[in-house]
Amino acid sequence: GYTFDWKVDGDKAHMRLSYATTGWLAIGFGQAGTMKDAHIIIGYVKDGKATVEDDFGYAPSTHAPQAKVGGKSTITEVSGTLEDGVTSLAWTMPLNTGNPKDIVLTPGDSVSIILARGNADAKDLSSYHGRGGRLATKVVF
């Protein structure tokens, strides 16, 4: 049920993630297909306003804002909608964030991603996704 689209534009990518939830959504880019060591974008929409954070998974079940793990937020052009029970988040980020722990996204390379969603109405950036709320897969970027 997740929809993830992206368009590479020079050294950056415009991304959009959607799922039928009124809670938060997240995507993580990494090598292992787990939250640990993944570059995570997580956010939600409340009262028509998107709140999106640029995080890093520093443990198997814990993430924190980039600034707390030696990096910095590199996402721009953040927006989001919540319509008919579907949350959509959009953002732009560099293919190479410059953060010491993030992987570099290279067009044509296979990348492990994790997708997760919060329970209905979870308007935070830290609640557990619950059983069945996470998916790991690969995409060719």
Short mmCIF file of C-alpha atoms in Angstrom, two decimals:
data_model
loop_
_atom_site.label_atom_id
_atom_site.label_comp_id
_atom_site.label_asym_id
_atom_site.label_seq_id
_atom_site.Cartn_x
_atom_site.Cartn_y
_atom_site.Cartn_z
CA GLY A 1 0.00 0.00 0.00
CA TYR A 2 2.98 2.38 0.11
CA THR A 3 3.70 4.66 -2.82
CA PHE A 4 7.22 6.05 -3.10
CA ASP A 5 8.18 8.19 -6.07
CA TRP A 6 11.33 10.14 -6.77
CA LYS A 7 12.88 12.20 -9.51
CA VAL A 8 16.60 12.86 -9.71
CA ASP A 9 17.45 16.43 -10.67
CA GLY A 10 21.21 16.92 -10.89
CA ASP A 11 22.69 16.33 -7.44
CA LYS A 12 19.35 16.18 -5.60
CA ALA A 13 16.16 14.15 -5.60
CA HIS A 14 12.54 15.20 -5.23
CA MET A 15 10.72 12.50 -3.24
CA ARG A 16 7.13 11.69 -2.30
CA LEU A 17 5.85 9.01 0.08
CA SER A 18 2.16 8.13 0.55
CA TYR A 19 0.16 5.58 2.52
CA ALA A 20 -3.42 5.15 3.71
CA THR A 21 -2.88 6.33 7.29
CA THR A 22 -3.71 9.40 9.33
CA GLY A 23 -0.57 8.85 11.39
CA TRP A 24 3.11 9.32 10.60
CA LEU A 25 5.07 7.92 7.63
CA ALA A 26 8.76 7.12 7.33
CA ILE A 27 11.31 5.89 4.84
CA GLY A 28 14.86 4.81 5.57
CA PHE A 29 17.72 4.48 3.11
CA GLY A 30 20.53 2.08 4.01
CA GLN A 31 22.51 -0.99 3.12
CA ALA A 32 20.89 -3.56 5.41
CA GLY A 33 17.15 -2.99 5.10
CA THR A 34 16.87 -2.28 8.83
CA MET A 35 16.42 0.87 10.88
CA LYS A 36 19.95 0.64 12.31
CA ASP A 37 22.34 2.71 10.17
CA ALA A 38 19.53 4.01 7.93
CA HIS A 39 19.00 7.62 6.88
CA ILE A 40 15.37 8.13 7.91
CA ILE A 41 12.85 10.72 6.80
CA ILE A 42 9.79 10.69 9.09
CA GLY A 43 6.78 12.98 9.26
CA TYR A 44 3.06 13.54 9.61
CA VAL A 45 0.40 16.06 8.62
CA LYS A 46 -1.72 17.82 11.23
CA ASP A 47 -4.15 20.67 10.61
CA GLY A 48 -2.90 20.93 7.01
CA LYS A 49 0.77 21.39 8.04
CA ALA A 50 3.52 18.85 7.40
CA THR A 51 6.07 18.15 10.12
CA VAL A 52 9.03 16.23 8.69
CA GLU A 53 12.33 15.34 10.35
CA ASP A 54 15.66 14.17 8.94
CA ASP A 55 16.83 11.36 11.26
CA PHE A 56 19.38 8.57 11.52
CA GLY A 57 18.76 5.08 12.92
CA TYR A 58 21.52 4.62 15.47
CA ALA A 59 20.16 1.37 16.98
CA PRO A 60 17.90 -1.48 15.82
CA SER A 61 14.78 0.27 17.12
CA THR A 62 15.85 3.86 17.79
CA HIS A 63 16.37 6.93 15.65
CA ALA A 64 17.20 10.55 16.36
CA PRO A 65 17.53 13.84 14.46
CA GLN A 66 20.72 14.09 12.41
CA ALA A 67 22.09 16.83 14.70
CA LYS A 68 22.14 14.38 17.62
CA VAL A 69 24.32 11.89 15.71
CA GLY A 70 26.86 14.26 14.16
CA GLY A 71 24.97 15.31 11.03
CA LYS A 72 22.53 18.01 9.97
CA SER A 73 19.13 18.13 8.33
CA THR A 74 19.44 18.32 4.56
CA ILE A 75 15.79 18.14 3.51
CA THR A 76 14.14 21.13 1.86
CA GLU A 77 10.90 21.93 0.06
CA VAL A 78 8.88 19.97 2.62
CA SER A 79 5.14 19.62 2.09
CA GLY A 80 2.37 17.21 2.94
CA THR A 81 -1.30 16.45 2.65
CA LEU A 82 -3.84 14.35 4.49
CA GLU A 83 -6.80 13.67 2.22
CA ASP A 84 -9.40 10.90 2.42
CA GLY A 85 -7.31 9.04 5.01
CA VAL A 86 -4.12 9.09 2.90
CA THR A 87 -1.03 10.88 4.17
CA SER A 88 1.46 12.11 1.57
CA LEU A 89 4.81 13.71 2.34
CA ALA A 90 7.10 15.37 -0.18
CA TRP A 91 10.62 16.74 0.18
CA THR A 92 13.84 17.40 -1.68
CA MET A 93 17.26 16.21 -0.53
CA PRO A 94 20.77 15.93 -1.92
CA LEU A 95 21.89 12.56 -3.25
CA ASN A 96 24.99 13.03 -1.09
CA THR A 97 23.82 14.67 2.15
CA GLY A 98 27.36 15.17 3.41
CA ASN A 99 26.32 13.60 6.71
CA PRO A 100 29.01 11.18 7.84
CA LYS A 101 26.67 8.22 8.39
CA ASP A 102 24.23 8.59 5.45
CA ILE A 103 24.69 6.51 2.33
CA VAL A 104 25.15 8.30 -0.98
CA LEU A 105 22.26 7.69 -3.36
CA THR A 106 23.58 6.95 -6.85
CA PRO A 107 21.23 6.74 -9.85
CA GLY A 108 21.20 3.18 -11.20
CA ASP A 109 22.29 1.59 -7.90
CA SER A 110 20.10 -0.74 -5.87
CA VAL A 111 19.26 0.69 -2.45
CA SER A 112 17.67 -1.04 0.54
CA ILE A 113 14.76 0.94 1.93
CA ILE A 114 12.48 0.51 4.88
CA LEU A 115 8.97 1.93 4.90
CA ALA A 116 6.95 2.37 8.07
CA ARG A 117 3.74 3.98 9.23
CA GLY A 118 2.36 4.93 12.58
CA ASN A 119 -0.97 3.88 13.93
CA ALA A 120 -3.99 5.96 12.98
CA ASP A 121 -3.70 9.51 14.28
CA ALA A 122 -0.11 9.04 15.58
CA LYS A 123 1.01 12.66 15.28
CA ASP A 124 4.55 12.30 16.60
CA LEU A 125 7.95 11.24 15.37
CA SER A 126 8.71 8.48 17.83
CA SER A 127 5.79 6.10 18.43
CA TYR A 128 6.23 2.45 17.49
CA HIS A 129 4.84 1.32 14.14
CA GLY A 130 3.23 -1.76 15.63
CA ARG A 131 3.06 -5.22 14.14
CA GLY A 132 2.79 -5.13 10.38
CA GLY A 133 3.63 -1.43 10.20
CA ARG A 134 7.02 -1.87 8.53
CA LEU A 135 8.23 -3.12 5.14
CA ALA A 136 11.76 -3.67 3.87
CA THR A 137 12.51 -3.82 0.15
CA LYS A 138 14.98 -2.65 -2.49
CA VAL A 139 14.66 -0.08 -5.24
CA VAL A 140 16.92 0.84 -8.11
CA PHE A 141 17.51 4.49 -7.55
#
